[in-house]
Coordinates of C-alpha atoms in Angstrom, one line a residue:
Chain T
M95 CA -10.6 -15.1 -2.8
C96 CA -7.2 -17.5 -3.7
S97 CA -4.7 -16.4 -6.1
E98 CA -4.7 -17.8 -9.4
N99 CA -1.8 -19.3 -11.0
K100 CA 0.8 -16.6 -9.7
M101 CA 4.2 -17.8 -10.3
S102 CA 5.3 -16.9 -6.5
G103 CA 2.0 -17.5 -5.0
R104 CA 1.8 -14.3 -3.4
G105 CA -2.0 -12.9 -3.4
V106 CA -5.2 -12.5 -1.2
Y107 CA -6.1 -15.3 0.6
M108 CA -9.0 -15.9 3.3
A109 CA -7.7 -17.4 7.0
T110 CA -9.6 -18.4 9.5
V111 CA -8.6 -17.7 13.3
V112 CA -7.4 -21.0 15.5
V113 CA -6.5 -19.5 18.4
N114 CA -6.2 -15.4 19.4
E115 CA -5.0 -15.5 23.0
K116 CA -3.3 -12.4 25.1
I117 CA 0.5 -13.6 26.0
C118 CA 1.4 -10.8 27.9
D119 CA 0.2 -7.0 28.5
E120 CA -1.0 -5.2 25.1
H121 CA 0.7 -8.5 23.2
F122 CA -1.7 -11.5 21.5
L123 CA -0.7 -14.3 19.7
L124 CA -2.8 -15.3 16.3
R125 CA -2.7 -18.3 14.9
L126 CA -4.5 -18.5 11.5
Y127 CA -5.4 -21.4 9.4
L128 CA -5.1 -21.2 5.7
A129 CA -6.3 -23.7 3.3
E130 CA -3.4 -23.0 1.1
F131 CA -0.4 -20.3 1.5
P132 CA 3.0 -20.1 0.0
S133 CA 6.1 -20.8 1.7
A134 CA 7.4 -17.9 3.9
A135 CA 10.2 -17.3 5.8
A136 CA 11.8 -15.3 8.8
G137 CA 11.7 -11.7 8.1
Q138 CA 8.8 -11.5 5.9
F139 CA 5.4 -10.4 6.8
V140 CA 1.7 -10.2 6.1
Q141 CA -0.9 -7.8 5.7
L142 CA -4.0 -8.1 7.7
Q143 CA -7.3 -6.8 7.0
C144 CA -8.4 -5.5 10.2
R145 CA -12.1 -5.7 9.7
P146 CA -14.5 -8.5 8.6
P147 CA -14.2 -9.3 5.3
V148 CA -17.5 -8.2 3.5
A149 CA -18.8 -9.7 0.6
Q150 CA -19.1 -7.0 -2.8
A151 CA -22.6 -6.0 -2.4
G152 CA -22.1 -3.8 -5.6
A153 CA -25.1 -5.8 -7.4
A154 CA -27.4 -6.6 -4.6
E155 CA -30.6 -4.2 -4.6
V156 CA -30.6 -1.6 -2.1
A157 CA -32.7 -2.7 0.5
R158 CA -35.6 0.0 1.4
S159 CA -37.1 1.3 4.8
E160 CA -40.7 1.6 4.8
A161 CA -40.5 4.9 4.1
G162 CA -39.5 3.9 0.8
L163 CA -35.3 5.5 1.6
P164 CA -32.5 3.5 0.9
E165 CA -31.1 1.6 4.0
F166 CA -27.2 2.6 4.0
S167 CA -25.5 -0.6 4.3
S168 CA -21.9 0.5 2.8
P169 CA -18.9 -1.3 4.4
E170 CA -17.7 2.3 5.4
L171 CA -20.5 2.9 7.9
T172 CA -21.0 -0.5 9.0
D173 CA -17.3 -1.4 9.4
K174 CA -14.9 -0.4 12.2
E175 CA -12.8 2.6 11.1
S176 CA -9.4 1.3 9.8
L177 CA -9.5 1.2 6.1
L178 CA -5.5 0.1 5.4
R179 CA -4.5 -3.2 6.2
R180 CA -2.2 -3.7 8.9
P181 CA 1.5 -4.9 8.4
L182 CA 2.5 -7.8 10.8
S183 CA 5.8 -9.7 10.9
L184 CA 5.6 -14.0 10.8
A185 CA 6.5 -15.4 14.0
G186 CA 6.3 -18.5 12.6
R187 CA 4.6 -20.8 9.8
R188 CA 3.8 -24.5 9.8
V189 CA 1.7 -27.1 7.6
S190 CA -1.0 -27.9 9.7
G191 CA -3.3 -30.8 8.2
D192 CA -4.3 -30.2 4.5
G193 CA -3.3 -26.6 4.9
V194 CA -0.7 -23.9 6.5
E195 CA -0.7 -22.1 9.9
L196 CA 0.7 -18.9 10.4
E197 CA 1.6 -17.4 13.6
I198 CA 1.8 -13.8 14.3
I199 CA 2.3 -12.2 17.6
Y200 CA 1.0 -8.4 17.8
R201 CA 0.6 -5.6 19.8
V202 CA -2.4 -3.6 20.4
V203 CA -1.5 0.0 19.5
G204 CA -4.5 1.1 17.6
T205 CA -8.1 0.6 15.6
G206 CA -6.8 -1.9 13.5
T207 CA -4.8 -4.1 16.3
G208 CA -7.6 -3.2 18.6
W209 CA -10.3 -5.1 16.1
L210 CA -7.8 -7.8 16.0
A211 CA -7.6 -8.5 19.5
G212 CA -11.1 -9.0 19.5
T213 CA -11.5 -12.0 17.1
R214 CA -12.2 -15.1 18.0
A215 CA -11.7 -18.9 17.0
G216 CA -13.6 -19.4 13.6
Q217 CA -13.8 -16.0 12.4
A218 CA -12.4 -15.2 9.1
V219 CA -9.6 -12.9 8.2
S220 CA -8.2 -11.4 4.7
V221 CA -4.2 -12.3 4.7
L222 CA -2.3 -10.6 1.8
G223 CA 1.4 -11.8 1.7
P224 CA 3.9 -13.2 2.0
L225 CA 5.7 -9.7 1.5
G226 CA 8.9 -8.2 1.8
N227 CA 12.1 -10.6 1.7
A228 CA 13.5 -13.5 4.0
L229 CA 16.4 -12.2 6.5
P230 CA 19.3 -13.4 4.4
I231 CA 21.3 -16.5 6.3
I232 CA 24.9 -16.0 6.0
P233 CA 26.7 -19.4 4.9
D234 CA 29.9 -18.7 6.2
K235 CA 29.0 -17.3 9.7
P236 CA 28.6 -20.0 12.3
Q237 CA 27.6 -17.8 15.2
V238 CA 24.5 -15.4 15.3
A239 CA 23.0 -13.1 17.6
L240 CA 19.6 -11.5 17.7
V241 CA 18.9 -8.6 19.4
A242 CA 15.1 -7.6 19.5
G243 CA 12.9 -5.0 21.4
G244 CA 9.4 -5.2 22.5
V245 CA 7.1 -6.3 19.6
G246 CA 10.1 -7.3 17.6
I247 CA 11.0 -10.1 19.6
P248 CA 8.2 -12.3 17.6
P249 CA 10.1 -12.4 14.1
M250 CA 13.3 -13.3 16.1
I251 CA 11.6 -16.3 17.1
Y252 CA 10.8 -17.4 13.8
M253 CA 14.8 -16.4 12.8
A254 CA 16.1 -18.3 15.7
N255 CA 14.3 -21.9 14.2
A256 CA 15.3 -21.0 10.9
L257 CA 18.6 -20.6 11.9
H258 CA 19.0 -23.4 14.4
N259 CA 17.6 -25.5 11.4
A260 CA 20.6 -24.0 9.2
G261 CA 23.0 -25.2 11.9
K262 CA 23.8 -22.0 13.5
S263 CA 24.5 -21.1 17.0
V264 CA 22.1 -18.5 18.2
T265 CA 21.8 -16.2 20.9
A266 CA 18.8 -14.2 21.4
F267 CA 18.9 -10.6 23.5
N268 CA 15.4 -9.4 24.2
G269 CA 14.5 -5.8 25.4
V270 CA 11.3 -5.0 27.0
R271 CA 9.8 -1.8 29.1
S272 CA 8.7 -4.0 32.0
K273 CA 8.0 -7.4 32.6
S274 CA 4.5 -7.3 31.9
L275 CA 5.4 -6.9 28.2
L276 CA 7.5 -9.7 27.6
P277 CA 6.0 -11.9 25.1
L278 CA 8.0 -14.9 25.9
S279 CA 7.3 -17.8 28.3
P280 CA 9.9 -19.4 30.8
G281 CA 12.2 -21.8 30.0
S282 CA 14.2 -24.6 31.9
E283 CA 16.7 -22.1 33.5
P284 CA 16.0 -18.8 35.2
I285 CA 16.6 -15.7 33.2
S286 CA 19.6 -13.8 34.4
P287 CA 19.8 -10.4 36.6
E288 CA 23.3 -9.8 34.9
G289 CA 22.2 -10.1 31.6
L290 CA 24.0 -13.5 30.6
P291 CA 22.7 -15.9 28.0
R292 CA 20.8 -18.6 29.5
L293 CA 18.0 -21.4 28.4
C294 CA 15.5 -19.1 29.8
C295 CA 12.8 -18.5 27.2
S296 CA 10.9 -21.7 25.8
Q297 CA 10.5 -19.9 22.5
F298 CA 13.9 -19.8 21.9
Q299 CA 15.1 -22.9 24.0
S300 CA 13.5 -24.8 21.0
S301 CA 15.8 -23.7 18.8
D302 CA 18.5 -24.6 21.3
A303 CA 19.4 -20.8 21.8
S304 CA 20.3 -19.2 24.9
A305 CA 18.5 -15.9 25.6
V306 CA 18.9 -12.6 27.6
V307 CA 16.0 -10.7 29.0
A308 CA 16.8 -7.1 29.8
S309 CA 14.1 -4.5 31.1
D310 CA 13.9 -0.8 31.1
D311 CA 12.7 -0.6 35.0
G312 CA 14.6 -3.7 36.0
T313 CA 11.4 -5.8 36.8
V314 CA 12.8 -8.9 34.6
G315 CA 16.4 -9.7 33.9
Y316 CA 18.9 -6.8 33.5
H317 CA 18.1 -3.4 34.7
G318 CA 18.8 -1.4 31.7
L319 CA 19.0 -1.7 27.7
V320 CA 19.3 -4.4 26.2
T321 CA 22.2 -3.2 24.1
E322 CA 24.7 -3.3 27.2
P323 CA 24.5 -6.8 27.7
F324 CA 24.8 -7.3 24.3
D325 CA 27.7 -5.2 24.1
A326 CA 29.1 -6.8 27.1
W327 CA 28.8 -10.1 25.5
L328 CA 30.3 -9.0 22.3
D329 CA 33.5 -8.1 24.6
G330 CA 33.8 -11.8 25.3
E331 CA 33.2 -13.2 21.8
A332 CA 35.3 -10.3 20.1
K333 CA 37.8 -13.0 18.7
A334 CA 34.8 -14.8 17.1
A335 CA 33.8 -11.6 15.1
A336 CA 34.4 -12.8 11.9
G337 CA 32.2 -15.4 12.2
L338 CA 29.4 -13.7 14.0
V339 CA 26.1 -12.0 12.1
V340 CA 24.0 -10.1 14.1
Y341 CA 20.1 -9.3 13.1
S342 CA 17.8 -7.1 15.2
C343 CA 14.4 -6.0 14.9
G344 CA 12.4 -3.5 17.2
P345 CA 12.4 0.3 17.9
E346 CA 14.3 2.4 15.6
P347 CA 16.7 3.9 18.4
M348 CA 17.4 0.3 19.7
M349 CA 18.4 -0.8 16.1
R350 CA 20.2 2.2 15.7
A351 CA 22.6 1.6 18.5
V352 CA 22.8 -2.1 17.3
G353 CA 24.0 -1.0 14.0
E354 CA 26.4 1.5 15.6
I355 CA 28.1 -1.2 17.9
C356 CA 28.4 -3.6 15.3
I357 CA 30.0 -1.5 12.4
R358 CA 32.3 0.1 15.2
R359 CA 33.3 -3.8 15.9
G360 CA 33.1 -4.8 12.2
I361 CA 30.5 -7.4 12.8
E362 CA 28.2 -8.0 9.6
C363 CA 24.5 -6.8 11.0
Y364 CA 21.1 -6.6 9.5
L365 CA 18.4 -4.3 10.5
S366 CA 14.5 -5.4 10.3
L367 CA 12.8 -1.8 9.7
E368 CA 9.3 -1.0 10.5
R369 CA 7.5 1.5 8.0
H370 CA 4.2 2.9 8.0
M371 CA 2.9 1.5 4.8
A372 CA -0.5 1.3 2.8
C373 CA 0.2 -1.4 0.3
G374 CA 3.1 -3.4 1.2
M375 CA 3.3 -4.3 -2.6
G376 CA 5.8 -1.7 -3.8
T377 CA 3.0 0.9 -5.3
C378 CA 2.0 3.6 -2.4
Q379 CA 5.8 4.3 -2.1
S380 CA 5.5 5.3 1.3
C381 CA 7.7 2.7 3.3
I382 CA 10.8 4.6 2.2
V383 CA 14.2 4.2 3.5
K384 CA 17.3 6.1 2.6
I385 CA 20.1 3.7 1.6
R386 CA 23.8 4.5 0.5
D387 CA 24.7 3.8 -3.2
D388 CA 27.1 4.7 -5.5
S389 CA 24.4 7.4 -7.1
P390 CA 25.7 10.9 -7.4
Q391 CA 24.3 12.2 -4.4
G392 CA 25.1 9.0 -2.7
W393 CA 21.9 7.9 -1.6
S394 CA 18.4 6.5 -2.7
Y395 CA 15.3 5.9 -1.3
K396 CA 14.5 2.1 -1.1
L397 CA 11.4 0.3 -0.1
C398 CA 11.0 -1.3 3.1
C399 CA 8.4 -3.6 1.9
T400 CA 9.7 -4.8 -1.4
H401 CA 13.7 -4.1 -0.8
G402 CA 13.4 -5.1 3.0
P403 CA 12.0 -5.4 5.6
A404 CA 15.9 -5.8 6.8
F405 CA 18.7 -3.9 5.4
D406 CA 22.6 -4.0 6.1
A407 CA 23.3 -1.7 8.8
R408 CA 26.3 -0.2 7.1
D409 CA 23.9 1.0 4.6
I410 CA 21.3 2.7 6.4
I411 CA 21.2 6.6 6.4
W412 CA 19.4 7.4 9.8
Chain A
M223 CA -41.3 -1.1 -14.6
K224 CA -40.6 -4.7 -15.3
M225 CA -37.0 -5.2 -16.3
N226 CA -36.3 -8.3 -18.2
K227 CA -33.0 -9.8 -16.6
L228 CA -30.2 -10.6 -18.7
K229 CA -27.3 -13.1 -18.3
E230 CA -24.2 -11.3 -17.5
S231 CA -22.5 -13.2 -20.4
E232 CA -24.4 -11.0 -22.7
I233 CA -23.4 -7.6 -21.0
D234 CA -21.3 -5.6 -22.8
L235 CA -19.1 -3.9 -20.8
S236 CA -17.0 -1.7 -23.0
V237 CA -16.5 2.0 -23.5
D238 CA -15.0 4.4 -25.7
I239 CA -12.8 7.2 -24.0
A240 CA -12.3 9.7 -27.0
G241 CA -11.8 7.1 -29.5
V242 CA -9.6 4.6 -27.5
K243 CA -11.6 1.5 -26.9
L244 CA -11.9 -0.1 -23.8
A245 CA -12.9 -3.6 -22.5
N246 CA -14.7 -2.2 -19.3
P247 CA -14.6 1.1 -17.8
L248 CA -11.9 0.4 -14.9
M249 CA -8.6 1.2 -14.9
T250 CA -6.1 2.2 -11.9
A251 CA -5.7 6.2 -10.9
S252 CA -2.1 7.1 -11.3
G253 CA 0.0 6.5 -8.8
T254 CA -1.7 3.8 -6.9
C255 CA -0.2 0.9 -9.3
G256 CA 3.2 1.8 -10.3
Y257 CA 4.4 0.9 -13.4
A258 CA 2.2 -2.7 -13.6
D259 CA 4.7 -4.9 -12.0
E260 CA 4.2 -4.4 -8.7
Y261 CA 0.6 -5.8 -8.9
A262 CA 1.4 -8.7 -11.1
D263 CA 1.4 -11.2 -8.3
F264 CA -2.1 -9.8 -7.1
V265 CA -4.4 -9.3 -9.7
D266 CA -4.4 -10.2 -13.2
L267 CA -4.3 -6.7 -14.3
K268 CA -5.8 -7.8 -18.0
T269 CA -8.8 -7.4 -16.4
L270 CA -9.1 -3.8 -16.3
G271 CA -9.8 -1.6 -19.3
A272 CA -6.8 0.7 -19.4
F273 CA -3.9 1.1 -17.3
V274 CA -2.9 4.7 -15.9
T275 CA 0.9 4.6 -15.2
K276 CA 2.2 6.7 -11.9
S277 CA 3.5 10.1 -13.0
I278 CA 6.3 10.5 -15.2
S279 CA 8.6 13.4 -15.3
V280 CA 11.6 14.4 -17.4
A281 CA 14.2 13.5 -14.7
P282 CA 13.7 10.6 -12.0
R283 CA 12.4 12.6 -8.6
E284 CA 13.2 10.7 -5.4
G285 CA 10.0 12.1 -4.1
N286 CA 9.4 13.5 -0.4
E287 CA 10.8 12.7 2.8
Y288 CA 9.3 10.1 5.2
P289 CA 6.7 10.1 6.5
R290 CA 4.6 10.0 3.3
I291 CA 1.1 8.8 4.4
V292 CA -1.1 8.7 7.5
E293 CA -4.5 6.9 7.5
T294 CA -7.6 8.9 8.5
R295 CA -11.2 8.4 9.1
A296 CA -12.3 6.5 6.0
G297 CA -9.2 7.7 4.0
M298 CA -5.8 8.5 4.0
L299 CA -3.1 11.6 3.3
N300 CA -0.1 10.9 0.7
A301 CA 2.5 13.1 0.1
I302 CA 4.6 11.3 -1.9
G303 CA 6.2 13.9 -4.0
L304 CA 5.7 12.6 -7.5
A305 CA 8.4 9.8 -6.9
N306 CA 9.4 8.3 -10.4
V307 CA 12.0 6.8 -12.3
G308 CA 12.3 9.8 -15.1
L309 CA 11.2 9.7 -18.7
E310 CA 14.5 7.6 -19.8
V311 CA 14.2 4.7 -17.6
F312 CA 10.3 4.6 -18.4
L313 CA 11.1 4.2 -21.8
K314 CA 13.5 1.6 -21.4
E315 CA 12.5 -0.2 -18.5
K316 CA 8.7 0.3 -18.2
V317 CA 7.1 0.4 -21.4
P318 CA 8.0 -3.3 -22.3
Q319 CA 6.3 -4.6 -19.5
L320 CA 3.1 -2.5 -20.4
E321 CA 3.2 -3.8 -23.5
S322 CA 2.9 -7.2 -22.1
L323 CA -0.4 -6.6 -20.5
G324 CA -1.9 -5.6 -23.9
L325 CA -4.2 -2.9 -22.8
P326 CA -4.4 0.5 -23.9
V327 CA -2.3 2.6 -21.4
F328 CA -2.8 6.2 -20.3
V329 CA 0.8 8.1 -19.1
N330 CA 0.3 10.4 -16.2
V331 CA 2.5 13.2 -17.1
A332 CA 4.0 15.6 -14.5
G333 CA 6.4 18.9 -14.9
T334 CA 7.3 22.1 -13.1
T335 CA 7.5 23.8 -16.3
T336 CA 5.4 23.9 -19.4
E337 CA 8.8 22.7 -20.9
D338 CA 8.8 19.3 -18.8
Y339 CA 5.5 18.5 -19.8
L340 CA 6.1 19.0 -23.3
K341 CA 9.0 16.7 -23.5
V342 CA 7.2 13.9 -22.2
A343 CA 4.3 14.5 -23.9
E344 CA 6.4 14.4 -27.1
A345 CA 8.3 11.3 -26.3
L346 CA 5.4 9.4 -25.8
E347 CA 4.3 10.1 -29.3
D348 CA 6.5 7.4 -30.4
V349 CA 5.2 4.7 -28.1
D350 CA 2.6 2.4 -29.7
I351 CA 1.1 1.0 -26.2
V352 CA 0.7 4.4 -24.9
K353 CA -3.1 5.9 -26.1
G354 CA -3.1 9.1 -24.1
C355 CA -1.6 11.4 -21.8
E356 CA -3.2 12.4 -18.6
L357 CA -2.0 15.8 -18.0
N358 CA -1.3 15.7 -14.0
I359 CA -1.7 19.6 -13.3
S360 CA -3.5 18.8 -9.8
C361 CA -0.8 17.2 -7.9
P362 CA -1.0 18.7 -4.3
N363 CA 2.2 17.7 -2.8
V364 CA 5.0 19.2 -5.2
K365 CA 6.2 22.6 -4.4
A366 CA 6.4 24.6 -7.3
G367 CA 5.0 21.9 -9.4
G368 CA 1.7 21.0 -11.2
I369 CA -0.8 22.6 -8.8
Q370 CA -0.5 26.1 -9.9
F371 CA -1.6 25.3 -13.5
G372 CA -4.3 23.3 -12.0
V373 CA -6.1 26.0 -9.8
D374 CA -6.2 29.0 -12.5
P375 CA -8.6 28.4 -15.5
N376 CA -6.1 30.5 -17.5
A377 CA -3.4 28.9 -16.9
V378 CA -5.4 25.4 -17.4
E379 CA -6.3 26.5 -21.0
N380 CA -2.9 27.8 -21.7
I381 CA -0.9 24.6 -20.8
T382 CA -3.7 22.2 -22.5
A383 CA -3.3 24.0 -25.7
E384 CA 0.5 23.7 -25.7
L385 CA -0.2 19.9 -25.1
R386 CA -2.7 19.8 -27.8
K387 CA 0.0 20.5 -30.1
V388 CA 2.5 18.1 -29.2
C389 CA -0.2 15.1 -28.5
R390 CA -0.8 14.0 -32.0
K391 CA -1.5 10.3 -31.9
N392 CA -2.0 10.3 -27.9
K393 CA -5.4 11.3 -26.5
L394 CA -5.4 14.1 -24.0
I395 CA -6.7 13.8 -20.7
V396 CA -6.9 16.6 -18.3
K397 CA -6.7 15.6 -14.6
L398 CA -8.6 18.4 -12.8
S399 CA -8.0 19.1 -9.2
P400 CA -10.9 19.5 -6.8
N401 CA -8.8 22.4 -4.8
V402 CA -10.7 25.1 -6.6
S403 CA -13.8 27.1 -5.8
D404 CA -15.5 25.8 -9.1
I405 CA -14.3 23.0 -11.0
T406 CA -16.7 23.5 -14.0
A407 CA -14.4 26.7 -15.0
T408 CA -11.2 24.5 -14.9
A409 CA -13.1 21.8 -16.7
A410 CA -14.3 24.2 -19.6
A411 CA -11.1 26.0 -19.7
A412 CA -9.5 22.1 -20.5
V413 CA -11.9 21.7 -22.9
N414 CA -11.6 25.1 -24.6
G415 CA -7.5 24.4 -24.5
G416 CA -8.6 21.1 -26.6
A417 CA -8.6 18.5 -23.9
D418 CA -10.3 14.8 -25.3
A419 CA -11.2 13.7 -21.7
L420 CA -11.1 15.0 -18.4
S421 CA -10.4 13.2 -15.2
L422 CA -11.7 13.9 -11.8
I423 CA -11.0 14.3 -9.1
N424 CA -7.4 14.3 -8.1
T425 CA -6.9 14.4 -4.0
F426 CA -7.9 17.2 -1.8
T427 CA -5.2 19.1 -0.1
A428 CA -5.4 18.2 3.8
M429 CA -3.5 18.3 6.9
A430 CA -3.3 15.9 10.1
I431 CA -1.7 17.2 13.4
D432 CA 0.4 15.2 15.8
I433 CA -1.2 17.2 19.0
E434 CA 1.6 16.1 21.2
K435 CA 4.1 17.2 19.0
R436 CA 1.9 20.1 17.6
A437 CA 3.5 19.4 14.3
P438 CA 2.2 18.1 10.9
I439 CA 2.4 14.3 10.8
L440 CA 3.4 14.4 7.2
A441 CA 7.1 15.6 6.3
N442 CA 5.5 17.3 3.8
A443 CA 3.0 18.9 6.4
T444 CA 0.4 18.6 3.7
G445 CA -0.8 15.5 1.9
G446 CA -3.6 15.0 -0.6
L447 CA -6.7 13.0 0.7
S448 CA -8.1 9.9 -0.9
G449 CA -10.3 7.1 -0.1
P450 CA -14.2 6.7 0.7
A451 CA -14.6 10.0 2.8
I452 CA -13.8 11.8 -0.5
R453 CA -16.3 10.0 -2.7
P454 CA -19.8 11.9 -2.2
V455 CA -17.6 15.1 -3.3
A456 CA -16.6 13.4 -6.0
V457 CA -19.7 12.2 -7.3
Y458 CA -21.0 15.7 -7.1
M459 CA -18.0 17.2 -9.1
V460 CA -18.4 14.5 -11.7
H461 CA -22.2 15.3 -11.8
R462 CA -21.6 19.0 -12.2
V463 CA -18.9 19.1 -14.8
Y464 CA -20.7 16.4 -16.9
T465 CA -24.0 18.3 -17.2
Q466 CA -22.2 21.6 -17.4
V467 CA -19.4 20.9 -19.3
A468 CA -18.6 17.2 -20.6
R469 CA -22.1 16.5 -21.9
P470 CA -22.5 19.7 -24.0
N471 CA -19.3 19.1 -25.6
N472 CA -19.3 15.6 -25.7
I473 CA -16.1 14.7 -23.9
P474 CA -15.9 11.8 -21.9
I475 CA -15.2 12.1 -18.0
I476 CA -12.7 9.4 -16.0
G477 CA -14.3 9.1 -12.7
M478 CA -12.6 8.6 -9.5
G479 CA -12.2 9.3 -5.9
G480 CA -13.0 6.5 -3.2
I481 CA -14.3 3.8 -5.5
Q482 CA -14.3 0.3 -3.4
Y483 CA -17.1 -1.4 -4.6
A484 CA -19.4 -1.6 -7.4
S485 CA -22.0 0.5 -5.9
D486 CA -19.6 3.3 -5.7
A487 CA -18.6 2.7 -9.3
L488 CA -22.4 2.6 -10.3
E489 CA -22.8 6.3 -8.5
F490 CA -19.9 7.8 -10.8
L491 CA -21.6 6.4 -14.2
L492 CA -25.1 7.5 -13.3
A493 CA -23.3 10.8 -12.5
G494 CA -21.7 10.7 -15.8
A495 CA -18.5 9.1 -15.7
T496 CA -17.4 6.8 -18.9
G497 CA -14.4 5.4 -17.3
L498 CA -13.7 4.5 -13.6
A499 CA -10.5 4.7 -11.7
I500 CA -9.7 2.8 -8.9
G501 CA -7.0 4.0 -6.2
T502 CA -6.8 3.7 -2.7
A503 CA -9.0 0.6 -2.5
L504 CA -6.5 -1.3 -4.7
F505 CA -3.9 -0.8 -1.7
V506 CA -6.2 -2.8 0.4
N507 CA -7.4 -5.3 -1.8
P508 CA -5.8 -5.5 -5.5
Q509 CA -8.6 -8.2 -6.7
C510 CA -11.3 -5.3 -6.3
I511 CA -11.2 -4.8 -9.9
V512 CA -12.5 -8.2 -10.7
E513 CA -15.2 -8.0 -8.2
I514 CA -16.3 -4.3 -8.9
R515 CA -16.3 -5.5 -12.9
D516 CA -18.4 -8.8 -12.0
D517 CA -21.0 -6.6 -10.0
I518 CA -21.2 -4.0 -12.2
A519 CA -22.5 -6.5 -14.8
D520 CA -24.7 -8.1 -12.4
Y521 CA -26.5 -4.6 -12.0
L522 CA -27.0 -4.0 -15.2
A523 CA -28.5 -7.9 -15.6
R524 CA -30.7 -7.3 -13.3
H525 CA -31.9 -3.8 -14.7
G526 CA -32.1 -5.3 -18.2
H527 CA -29.1 -3.1 -19.7
G528 CA -27.2 -5.0 -22.4
S529 CA -24.4 -2.2 -22.4
I530 CA -23.0 -0.2 -19.7
T531 CA -23.4 2.8 -21.9
E532 CA -27.0 2.9 -21.4
I533 CA -27.0 4.0 -17.8
I534 CA -24.2 6.3 -18.3
G535 CA -25.2 9.9 -17.2
T536 CA -28.8 8.7 -16.6
L537 CA -28.9 10.3 -13.2
K538 CA -32.5 11.4 -12.7
I539 CA -33.2 14.8 -10.6
G540 CA -36.8 15.5 -9.9

């Protein structure tokens, strides 16, 4: 199933589940082993086939019942319902033995991710990717803020790691609806209820990044929207705006608010968008984003899968 | 009857679509494979018998608003709205990359007026690699465009006859809509108008509703249903058009609608299709082209057929 001699290496790969464990309500950590997989970077995603990979059976003789009727074993009758793959962002990639391990943190929202939640170690999963573009790391911006909400947090773990390796100083703002939905584990310091950055999340602490946690219901960290402690933090960092860049991933209203705050303050900001997509390869044309340009109408549709998933906040027309 | 099993290498998969020789019957369904470069990393497109482009209209089209797709049981709805780069950019930028495929190319031609279709078809007469125009008179997703030509037999015959005059070098393929009471009537009309081949079926006009908002999920309200859900209807329509229109007039059919596996493809061949187009399945597994081709050869070998043409239209009805 591996791709053949592709320049970029992008292709369809067969993976084996190493770990698939629940890390909080609705969220699972999936670690996949692949004998080979191209280099990938934070911001990129893969398309997982959320059903058992089927061997092509077109040539096999159709089995018969005792009455001589064909026994239908077509995958559309035997598989779970989801036909299309599910786009999931990478939370990490590392070399493991002779191969590669990909880390994905996903939230169970429907049939496809529901099937994925039931996979066990050793099971095969078809992976298409890597897709999309890496989040841009800006050379002259030494300071970085990550603002994430819900299932937008996992790709920011990967990004924090990449930024740390690039020598950046990182602060991670994380918003959840409630404590039970926080896909992060404790660090060496307690989470600040005032929304102040602390070494309070192990996933970010490993990148020397302090973190803020906010919850809508006040069950963990700051009681309120994550954009509030983020905005307050910027007040203290205002002088550094020229050396600061912001990346955000999460629910669209949150990203929109983050974008508006940054535009108002003149801070460079990239929003990693989520769109329904069938292919992820640029052909189905479904994952459109309205982007400002210098055409007569002032905008054109760009594809989230091939042009994104991250876009400059100033360019997005909501 | 005892079959003499042949070696797969001895199997001749080549077919002839109205004088255009194809190494095998497989092609892309329009709109599911862009202009070829999108899939270059994921599958060797030279495996195909022919390449069918996304719809081309005279002027570029941005297409419909988001959301454009929704997954349904064993299928999906799309309402892309014929988003395309337009004739000028197609000729300048896309044709060179299609030339590098070294395959016969069929260009899907869309328009809102007869003049639009004629302008595109006329321009394609000067492109060597293009061997045919596939007349899109059956897109369900564009208001005042295409579909009204496709549901009325008189309109089908008239526009086919008009296109016939400008398609001198290029073969004229008419893509039929399933959204009619009798597809053999529109098929006969296309043949009377001078079509060299028929392709069927386009998608079914369909709708999915968000029950909480009590509103359609797609921005366009309706979309075209594709995928395995439509295959049995597509097979039936190919069977009817083959027996009542195509076979008596010696007109080849390009069959499509939900083909995922070789067993699906074989149903279409037995029902009377000479060519086979793959659409939605490419979104899920771009390499299915290779798998379907090889499995068809395996089936033919097992049944002692040296050439794929020996099984076309050999459905036995008692």
